[in-house]
Amino acid sequence: MKKWIIALCSMFCLFLSPVAFVEAAWQPELLVSLGTAGTTLRLSGNVPVVLKRLDNKKVVWQGKSKEFATLTFTDKGWELNGRKLKKADAAALELTVEDERNLSKLVSTYDNKSYRGALRLIPRKGSLQLLNRVTVEEYLQGVVPEEMPAEWNPEAVKAQAVAARTYALRQRKRHAKEGFDVCATTHCQQYGGVAVERAAANQAVKATSGEVLESHGALVDALFHTDSGGMTENSEDVWGSRIDCLRAAKEVRTETYPWEKNITVQKFSELLVRRGKNIGTLKKIELSPIKIGKASKDRTVSGRVKQVTFVGKNGKASITGNDLRSMLGLKSTLFGMTMNRNVLFIKGYGWGHGLGMSQHGAKAYADSEHYDYKQILQHYYRGAELKKLY
């Protein structure tokens, strides 16, 4: 009985020890696609590393800290520094640490490109698919300065860190059919690894560690964009479905990020024909004047274009603002259109879809209104709660 009590007390104390607490404060991982590379890579790690098979976890090579090795995949399997790598066969490999609890300390380098966390190498025909297995906080260090300038107001950068963390965790398994969670491009979030890291951005990530936005117990879709032009948008006017936290929000300033684009009537008519809308020679454009923050029959509550009607010699064609943006490569749907001497003149504001947080707007609220990051997030993600996930 005495031995049993001692053993139980020992386990209880271990659970409460600082080390055990760190382990309990779990941090999720992401599998990020870095694209493909040739069949030969020069690899190293900043700490001692192991090269493991993914299928059976067997170690096929151990490397010292900062020791470089040249790994090549051939039709006969893997070669390390010109010699056949025993027990590797044609299996997918991972460069990682022996003790997975130290994953956040690892920086993997291939061909002078460095990424925090482990590096997976998956043979493909004539190339290698590269995946970065990385803890979320270390991933964010390579995301936040790519999405927002690190030298901006620290409160805006903190808001960006929380939005990026929430977005990444909600988007996990987005590319599950392709064998990873997220990609390293703007399709998911721009991710540049160690090369793009900045001290100020790292500090914003650290200051908000583990914090995410939730609504009704689930992660919100924490979308963000460069500049709203004066007012963000309701989700249903972009996606067609209502999302409670993605409501139109006013900005400190309006008519921000002005832009222009012109196209000849002839070229525009050709684009319409390709989309099955042959209305003949364009005679008239039906679109109400742009008024930011004021809805009309063809504009949303923020003033973005719902649809434009084009009147031609042979009939009419109505096109949504989103389709026009895609068709003409416009920066936003917050625009006006006029026609003069066979040229369409398009003038607009903002850059992006207009949903969620405006990055330039966040900076303006931090700079001129002295909002902290929590107030910024509350402004752009209405009703969302800030939670400490880990």
Tab-separated table of C-alpha atoms in Angstrom:
chain	number	residue	atom	x	y	z
A	1	MET	CA	0.000	0.000	0.000
A	2	LYS	CA	2.790	2.412	0.921
A	3	LYS	CA	4.619	1.762	-2.365
A	4	TRP	CA	1.373	2.314	-4.310
A	5	ILE	CA	0.823	5.699	-2.621
A	6	ILE	CA	4.413	6.775	-3.322
A	7	ALA	CA	4.087	5.771	-6.985
A	8	LEU	CA	0.801	7.663	-7.320
A	9	CYS	CA	2.304	10.788	-5.720
A	10	SER	CA	5.277	10.583	-8.077
A	11	MET	CA	3.001	10.446	-11.124
A	12	PHE	CA	0.929	13.354	-9.792
A	13	CYS	CA	4.026	15.489	-9.199
A	14	LEU	CA	5.364	14.661	-12.666
A	15	PHE	CA	2.087	15.821	-14.194
A	16	LEU	CA	2.360	19.129	-12.347
A	17	SER	CA	6.052	19.669	-13.080
A	18	PRO	CA	7.070	22.443	-15.516
A	19	VAL	CA	8.157	19.875	-18.129
A	20	ALA	CA	4.857	18.019	-17.922
A	21	PHE	CA	2.960	21.304	-18.226
A	22	VAL	CA	4.862	22.190	-21.405
A	23	GLU	CA	3.890	18.801	-22.865
A	24	ALA	CA	0.271	19.337	-21.872
A	25	ALA	CA	0.292	22.737	-23.582
A	26	TRP	CA	0.091	20.940	-26.912
A	27	GLN	CA	0.665	22.766	-30.141
A	28	PRO	CA	-0.861	21.514	-33.390
A	29	GLU	CA	1.216	20.844	-36.480
A	30	LEU	CA	0.644	21.671	-40.126
A	31	LEU	CA	1.849	19.862	-43.211
A	32	VAL	CA	2.734	22.573	-45.727
A	33	SER	CA	3.490	21.934	-49.381
A	34	LEU	CA	6.661	23.670	-50.590
A	35	GLY	CA	6.157	22.476	-54.144
A	36	THR	CA	8.559	20.248	-56.048
A	37	ALA	CA	12.302	20.139	-56.612
A	38	GLY	CA	14.747	18.121	-58.677
A	39	THR	CA	15.806	14.643	-57.640
A	40	THR	CA	18.963	15.856	-55.857
A	41	LEU	CA	18.943	17.954	-52.686
A	42	ARG	CA	21.606	19.195	-50.294
A	43	LEU	CA	20.215	18.798	-46.775
A	44	SER	CA	21.146	19.823	-43.253
A	45	GLY	CA	19.659	20.699	-39.860
A	46	ASN	CA	20.661	23.262	-37.248
A	47	VAL	CA	20.531	20.476	-34.620
A	48	PRO	CA	21.323	16.740	-34.845
A	49	VAL	CA	18.858	15.140	-37.264
A	50	VAL	CA	17.668	11.746	-38.399
A	51	LEU	CA	16.392	10.672	-41.790
A	52	LYS	CA	13.435	8.310	-41.395
A	53	ARG	CA	11.263	6.273	-43.680
A	54	LEU	CA	7.678	7.511	-43.503
A	55	ASP	CA	6.162	4.047	-43.832
A	56	ASN	CA	7.875	2.256	-40.927
A	57	LYS	CA	9.660	5.131	-39.115
A	58	LYS	CA	13.024	3.348	-39.402
A	59	VAL	CA	16.086	5.618	-39.232
A	60	VAL	CA	18.214	5.307	-42.376
A	61	TRP	CA	20.741	8.054	-41.579
A	62	GLN	CA	21.791	10.243	-38.647
A	63	GLY	CA	23.355	13.647	-39.158
A	64	LYS	CA	25.234	15.943	-36.845
A	65	SER	CA	24.264	19.562	-36.277
A	66	LYS	CA	24.894	21.594	-39.470
A	67	GLU	CA	26.262	18.542	-41.275
A	68	PHE	CA	25.397	18.692	-44.966
A	69	ALA	CA	24.480	15.634	-47.006
A	70	THR	CA	23.605	15.276	-50.677
A	71	LEU	CA	20.528	13.105	-51.167
A	72	THR	CA	19.583	11.822	-54.621
A	73	PHE	CA	16.658	9.730	-55.779
A	74	THR	CA	17.338	7.436	-58.748
A	75	ASP	CA	15.485	4.600	-60.455
A	76	LYS	CA	17.340	2.285	-58.052
A	77	GLY	CA	16.318	4.140	-54.905
A	78	TRP	CA	18.008	6.689	-52.650
A	79	GLU	CA	21.672	7.635	-52.637
A	80	LEU	CA	23.419	9.617	-49.888
A	81	ASN	CA	26.653	11.383	-50.891
A	82	GLY	CA	26.872	9.149	-53.966
A	83	ARG	CA	26.328	5.836	-52.138
A	84	LYS	CA	23.186	3.736	-52.012
A	85	LEU	CA	21.251	4.485	-48.846
A	86	LYS	CA	20.666	1.153	-47.136
A	87	LYS	CA	17.147	0.217	-46.052
A	88	ALA	CA	15.686	3.294	-47.765
A	89	ASP	CA	14.501	1.631	-51.000
A	90	ALA	CA	12.092	3.980	-52.820
A	91	ALA	CA	10.212	5.045	-49.679
A	92	ALA	CA	9.249	8.599	-48.823
A	93	LEU	CA	11.671	10.053	-46.274
A	94	GLU	CA	11.545	12.701	-43.568
A	95	LEU	CA	14.376	14.786	-42.153
A	96	THR	CA	13.445	15.347	-38.512
A	97	VAL	CA	14.672	15.182	-34.912
A	98	GLU	CA	15.017	11.976	-32.950
A	99	ASP	CA	12.852	13.305	-30.114
A	100	GLU	CA	9.668	14.782	-31.616
A	101	ARG	CA	9.202	16.997	-28.565
A	102	ASN	CA	12.065	19.087	-29.965
A	103	LEU	CA	10.477	19.592	-33.392
A	104	SER	CA	9.993	23.331	-32.784
A	105	LYS	CA	13.773	23.717	-32.363
A	106	LEU	CA	14.596	22.225	-35.754
A	107	VAL	CA	15.403	24.288	-38.827
A	108	SER	CA	15.647	22.108	-41.935
A	109	THR	CA	17.624	23.389	-44.902
A	110	TYR	CA	17.585	22.179	-48.485
A	111	ASP	CA	19.528	23.883	-51.265
A	112	ASN	CA	20.042	26.968	-49.034
A	113	LYS	CA	16.300	27.301	-48.311
A	114	SER	CA	15.449	27.013	-44.622
A	115	TYR	CA	12.179	26.112	-42.943
A	116	ARG	CA	11.371	25.479	-39.305
A	117	GLY	CA	10.350	21.892	-38.565
A	118	ALA	CA	10.777	18.651	-40.462
A	119	LEU	CA	11.157	18.174	-44.214
A	120	ARG	CA	9.401	15.349	-46.043
A	121	LEU	CA	10.717	14.093	-49.381
A	122	ILE	CA	8.228	12.205	-51.519
A	123	PRO	CA	9.475	10.715	-54.825
A	124	ARG	CA	7.488	11.622	-57.924
A	125	LYS	CA	8.209	11.037	-61.591
A	126	GLY	CA	11.378	13.026	-62.262
A	127	SER	CA	11.024	15.173	-59.125
A	128	LEU	CA	10.579	15.258	-55.369
A	129	GLN	CA	7.514	16.657	-53.632
A	130	LEU	CA	8.592	18.652	-50.582
A	131	LEU	CA	6.425	18.964	-47.493
A	132	ASN	CA	7.243	20.928	-44.361
A	133	ARG	CA	5.875	19.445	-41.100
A	134	VAL	CA	5.913	22.375	-38.724
A	135	THR	CA	4.289	23.487	-35.471
A	136	VAL	CA	1.754	26.273	-35.930
A	137	GLU	CA	3.656	29.030	-34.086
A	138	GLU	CA	6.836	28.383	-36.082
A	139	TYR	CA	4.788	28.291	-39.295
A	140	LEU	CA	3.331	31.710	-38.470
A	141	GLN	CA	6.804	33.225	-38.221
A	142	GLY	CA	7.113	32.591	-41.949
A	143	VAL	CA	3.570	33.769	-42.727
A	144	VAL	CA	2.866	36.992	-40.826
A	145	PRO	CA	5.643	39.139	-42.399
A	146	GLU	CA	4.585	37.877	-45.836
A	147	GLU	CA	0.977	38.937	-45.261
A	148	MET	CA	1.588	42.256	-43.464
A	149	PRO	CA	4.690	44.494	-43.208
A	150	ALA	CA	6.352	43.701	-39.870
A	151	GLU	CA	7.221	47.374	-39.291
A	152	TRP	CA	3.557	48.402	-39.143
A	153	ASN	CA	1.885	49.264	-35.844
A	154	PRO	CA	2.470	46.273	-33.497
A	155	GLU	CA	-1.246	46.039	-32.646
A	156	ALA	CA	-2.144	45.614	-36.322
A	157	VAL	CA	0.555	42.948	-36.692
A	158	LYS	CA	-0.790	41.119	-33.628
A	159	ALA	CA	-4.276	41.184	-35.174
A	160	GLN	CA	-2.765	39.717	-38.342
A	161	ALA	CA	-1.066	36.969	-36.324
A	162	VAL	CA	-4.354	35.928	-34.691
A	163	ALA	CA	-6.225	36.025	-38.011
A	164	ALA	CA	-3.500	34.012	-39.756
A	165	ARG	CA	-3.396	31.421	-36.947
A	166	THR	CA	-7.179	31.028	-36.968
A	167	TYR	CA	-7.299	30.806	-40.750
A	168	ALA	CA	-4.515	28.205	-40.902
A	169	LEU	CA	-6.108	25.956	-38.292
A	170	ARG	CA	-9.534	26.202	-39.902
A	171	GLN	CA	-7.997	25.401	-43.291
A	172	ARG	CA	-6.229	22.235	-42.102
A	173	LYS	CA	-6.856	19.358	-44.528
A	174	ARG	CA	-7.808	21.811	-47.286
A	175	HIS	CA	-5.432	19.864	-49.542
A	176	ALA	CA	-6.023	16.487	-47.880
A	177	LYS	CA	-6.552	14.728	-51.210
A	178	GLU	CA	-3.094	15.911	-52.253
A	179	GLY	CA	-1.494	14.662	-49.049
A	180	PHE	CA	-0.978	17.895	-47.082
A	181	ASP	CA	-2.861	20.571	-45.144
A	182	VAL	CA	-2.064	23.894	-46.793
A	183	CYS	CA	0.104	25.238	-49.592
A	184	ALA	CA	2.678	28.029	-49.317
A	185	THR	CA	0.979	30.396	-51.785
A	186	THR	CA	-1.819	32.956	-51.569
A	187	HIS	CA	-4.283	30.155	-52.304
A	188	CYS	CA	-3.930	29.355	-48.577
A	189	GLN	CA	-1.455	31.803	-47.016
A	190	GLN	CA	1.859	33.099	-48.278
A	191	TYR	CA	4.623	31.210	-46.447
A	192	GLY	CA	8.303	32.001	-46.940
A	193	GLY	CA	10.062	30.108	-44.175
A	194	VAL	CA	13.060	31.418	-42.221
A	195	ALA	CA	14.243	33.783	-44.985
A	196	VAL	CA	11.254	36.120	-44.567
A	197	GLU	CA	11.119	36.159	-40.755
A	198	ARG	CA	11.308	39.514	-38.985
A	199	ALA	CA	11.826	40.176	-35.279
A	200	ALA	CA	8.749	42.417	-34.991
A	201	ALA	CA	6.504	39.822	-36.623
A	202	ASN	CA	7.953	37.072	-34.422
A	203	GLN	CA	7.146	39.207	-31.395
A	204	ALA	CA	3.527	39.594	-32.558
A	205	VAL	CA	3.256	35.829	-32.963
A	206	LYS	CA	4.750	35.258	-29.510
A	207	ALA	CA	2.538	37.904	-27.847
A	208	THR	CA	-0.615	36.188	-29.167
A	209	SER	CA	0.631	32.586	-28.893
A	210	GLY	CA	-2.212	30.091	-29.182
A	211	GLU	CA	-4.923	32.740	-29.553
A	212	VAL	CA	-7.676	32.117	-32.090
A	213	LEU	CA	-11.089	33.490	-32.998
A	214	GLU	CA	-14.134	31.322	-32.321
A	215	SER	CA	-17.877	31.612	-32.809
A	216	HIS	CA	-20.322	29.130	-31.274
A	217	GLY	CA	-17.396	26.920	-30.274
A	218	ALA	CA	-15.869	26.679	-33.760
A	219	LEU	CA	-13.000	28.483	-35.451
A	220	VAL	CA	-14.236	31.355	-37.586
A	221	ASP	CA	-13.297	31.807	-41.218
A	222	ALA	CA	-10.846	34.618	-40.427
A	223	LEU	CA	-10.499	36.025	-43.924
A	224	PHE	CA	-8.474	39.154	-44.574
A	225	HIS	CA	-7.560	41.312	-47.540
A	226	THR	CA	-5.247	44.196	-48.406
A	227	ASP	CA	-7.637	47.184	-48.382
A	228	SER	CA	-11.428	47.465	-48.273
A	229	GLY	CA	-11.548	50.835	-50.028
A	230	GLY	CA	-13.675	52.310	-47.249
A	231	MET	CA	-15.945	49.541	-45.986
A	232	THR	CA	-15.737	45.757	-45.749
A	233	GLU	CA	-18.441	43.442	-47.071
A	234	ASN	CA	-21.154	41.065	-45.882
A	235	SER	CA	-20.319	37.442	-46.688
A	236	GLU	CA	-23.557	36.769	-48.570
A	237	ASP	CA	-22.722	39.506	-51.089
A	238	VAL	CA	-19.490	37.719	-51.982
A	239	TRP	CA	-20.137	34.027	-51.276
A	240	GLY	CA	-23.922	33.965	-51.359
A	241	SER	CA	-24.266	32.663	-47.794
A	242	ARG	CA	-24.462	34.528	-44.506
A	243	ILE	CA	-21.670	34.090	-41.963
A	244	ASP	CA	-22.406	35.931	-38.725
A	245	CYS	CA	-18.880	37.163	-38.010
A	246	LEU	CA	-18.272	38.412	-41.574
A	247	ARG	CA	-20.377	41.582	-41.509
A	248	ALA	CA	-19.738	44.831	-43.345
A	249	ALA	CA	-17.587	47.136	-41.199
A	250	LYS	CA	-16.777	50.808	-41.666
A	251	GLU	CA	-13.240	52.149	-41.910
A	252	VAL	CA	-11.427	55.176	-40.508
A	253	ARG	CA	-11.008	56.503	-44.057
A	254	THR	CA	-12.882	55.937	-47.317
A	255	GLU	CA	-11.843	55.876	-50.978
A	256	THR	CA	-8.544	54.248	-50.050
A	257	TYR	CA	-6.240	52.417	-52.456
A	258	PRO	CA	-7.591	54.050	-55.661
A	259	TRP	CA	-6.962	52.236	-58.942
A	260	GLU	CA	-7.899	52.506	-62.611
A	261	LYS	CA	-8.160	50.197	-65.595
A	262	ASN	CA	-9.189	50.901	-69.185
A	263	ILE	CA	-10.191	48.483	-71.945
A	264	THR	CA	-11.372	49.088	-75.496
A	265	VAL	CA	-15.003	48.384	-76.293
A	266	GLN	CA	-13.901	45.996	-79.041
A	267	LYS	CA	-11.749	43.909	-76.700
A	268	PHE	CA	-14.444	43.895	-74.035
A	269	SER	CA	-17.052	42.770	-76.586
A	270	GLU	CA	-14.745	39.901	-77.594
A	271	LEU	CA	-14.513	38.837	-73.948
A	272	LEU	CA	-18.315	38.823	-73.733
A	273	VAL	CA	-18.599	36.665	-76.867
A	274	ARG	CA	-16.188	34.111	-75.371
A	275	ARG	CA	-18.564	33.852	-72.428
A	276	GLY	CA	-21.567	33.289	-74.659
A	277	LYS	CA	-22.880	36.859	-74.421
A	278	ASN	CA	-22.906	38.214	-77.983
A	279	ILE	CA	-24.755	41.523	-77.623
A	280	GLY	CA	-23.173	43.181	-80.650
A	281	THR	CA	-21.695	46.658	-80.517
A	282	LEU	CA	-21.816	48.020	-76.966
A	283	LYS	CA	-24.052	51.072	-76.717
A	284	LYS	CA	-24.661	51.662	-73.009
A	285	ILE	CA	-23.596	50.651	-69.485
A	286	GLU	CA	-26.240	50.437	-66.747
A	287	LEU	CA	-24.582	50.891	-63.345
A	288	SER	CA	-25.414	53.360	-60.599
A	289	PRO	CA	-22.683	55.757	-59.401
A	290	ILE	CA	-20.363	54.448	-56.689
A	291	LYS	CA	-21.199	55.613	-53.160
A	292	ILE	CA	-19.171	53.874	-50.459
A	293	GLY	CA	-21.380	52.651	-47.631
A	294	LYS	CA	-24.636	53.072	-49.549
A	295	ALA	CA	-26.595	50.234	-51.138
A	296	SER	CA	-28.644	50.417	-54.330
A	297	LYS	CA	-30.368	47.940	-56.641
A	298	ASP	CA	-27.070	47.047	-58.309
A	299	ARG	CA	-24.706	47.673	-55.395
A	300	THR	CA	-24.203	46.079	-51.976
A	301	VAL	CA	-24.314	47.835	-48.598
A	302	SER	CA	-20.635	48.738	-48.926
A	303	GLY	CA	-21.111	50.120	-52.442
A	304	ARG	CA	-19.565	47.149	-54.247
A	305	VAL	CA	-20.974	46.091	-57.584
A	306	LYS	CA	-23.642	43.381	-57.514
A	307	GLN	CA	-24.062	43.388	-61.252
A	308	VAL	CA	-23.625	45.527	-64.354
A	309	THR	CA	-25.947	45.449	-67.364
A	310	PHE	CA	-24.385	46.014	-70.785
A	311	VAL	CA	-26.687	47.100	-73.578
A	312	GLY	CA	-25.615	46.300	-77.125
A	313	LYS	CA	-26.972	46.513	-80.631
A	314	ASN	CA	-28.240	42.922	-80.419
A	315	GLY	CA	-29.437	42.777	-76.825
A	316	LYS	CA	-28.448	42.964	-73.144
A	317	ALA	CA	-26.133	41.024	-70.837
A	318	SER	CA	-25.883	41.262	-67.056
A	319	ILE	CA	-22.634	40.262	-65.327
A	320	THR	CA	-21.952	40.121	-61.579
A	321	GLY	CA	-19.291	42.288	-60.037
A	322	ASN	CA	-17.324	39.200	-58.972
A	323	ASP	CA	-17.373	37.796	-62.514
A	324	LEU	CA	-16.260	41.135	-63.922
A	325	ARG	CA	-13.438	41.301	-61.410
A	326	SER	CA	-12.228	37.882	-62.508
A	327	MET	CA	-12.776	38.557	-66.200
A	328	LEU	CA	-10.917	41.874	-66.258
A	329	GLY	CA	-8.392	41.285	-63.465
A	330	LEU	CA	-9.753	44.104	-61.300
A	331	LYS	CA	-8.382	44.740	-57.811
A	332	SER	CA	-11.845	44.802	-56.229
A	333	THR	CA	-15.568	45.032	-56.977
A	334	LEU	CA	-15.768	48.542	-55.514
A	335	PHE	CA	-15.721	50.399	-58.837
A	336	GLY	CA	-17.571	52.543	-61.330
A	337	MET	CA	-17.660	52.196	-65.140
A	338	THR	CA	-18.083	54.738	-67.925
A	339	MET	CA	-17.717	54.592	-71.704
A	340	ASN	CA	-16.234	57.289	-73.926
A	341	ARG	CA	-15.007	57.056	-77.520
A	342	ASN	CA	-14.958	53.273	-77.689
A	343	VAL	CA	-13.071	52.900	-74.412
A	344	LEU	CA	-14.376	51.560	-71.079
A	345	PHE	CA	-12.985	53.482	-68.121
A	346	ILE	CA	-13.033	51.662	-64.781
A	347	LYS	CA	-12.167	53.471	-61.555
A	348	GLY	CA	-12.248	51.786	-58.175
A	349	TYR	CA	-10.954	51.520	-54.626
A	350	GLY	CA	-9.507	48.823	-52.410
A	351	TRP	CA	-7.731	45.558	-53.125
A	352	GLY	CA	-9.211	42.161	-52.393
A	353	HIS	CA	-12.534	40.427	-51.821
A	354	GLY	CA	-13.516	42.785	-49.000
A	355	LEU	CA	-14.348	40.077	-46.432
A	356	GLY	CA	-13.043	40.051	-42.879
A	357	MET	CA	-10.124	42.226	-41.847
A	358	SER	CA	-8.792	44.979	-44.071
A	359	GLN	CA	-5.050	45.030	-43.420
A	360	HIS	CA	-4.648	48.720	-44.235
A	361	GLY	CA	-7.793	49.366	-42.217
A	362	ALA	CA	-6.335	47.534	-39.221
A	363	LYS	CA	-3.240	49.722	-39.462
A	364	ALA	CA	-5.388	52.867	-39.605
A	365	TYR	CA	-7.359	51.851	-36.504
A	366	ALA	CA	-4.147	51.099	-34.624
A	367	ASP	CA	-2.423	54.314	-35.755
A	368	SER	CA	-5.150	56.941	-35.509
A	369	GLU	CA	-7.769	55.403	-33.206
A	370	HIS	CA	-5.245	53.649	-30.925
A	371	TYR	CA	-7.119	50.351	-31.103
A	372	ASP	CA	-5.317	47.365	-29.624
A	373	TYR	CA	-5.344	44.079	-31.519
A	374	LYS	CA	-8.364	42.761	-29.622
A	375	GLN	CA	-10.425	45.815	-30.573
A	376	ILE	CA	-9.301	45.512	-34.198
A	377	LEU	CA	-10.383	41.873	-34.312
A	378	GLN	CA	-13.721	42.665	-32.666
A	379	HIS	CA	-14.339	45.373	-35.269
A	380	TYR	CA	-13.723	43.152	-38.276
A	381	TYR	CA	-15.006	39.792	-36.994
A	382	ARG	CA	-18.272	40.759	-35.354
A	383	GLY	CA	-19.290	38.593	-32.433
A	384	ALA	CA	-16.196	36.350	-32.607
A	385	GLU	CA	-14.512	35.514	-29.293
A	386	LEU	CA	-10.774	35.523	-28.701
A	387	LYS	CA	-9.790	32.184	-27.158
A	388	LYS	CA	-6.479	30.741	-25.981
A	389	LEU	CA	-6.408	27.370	-27.745
A	390	TYR	CA	-3.076	26.200	-26.316
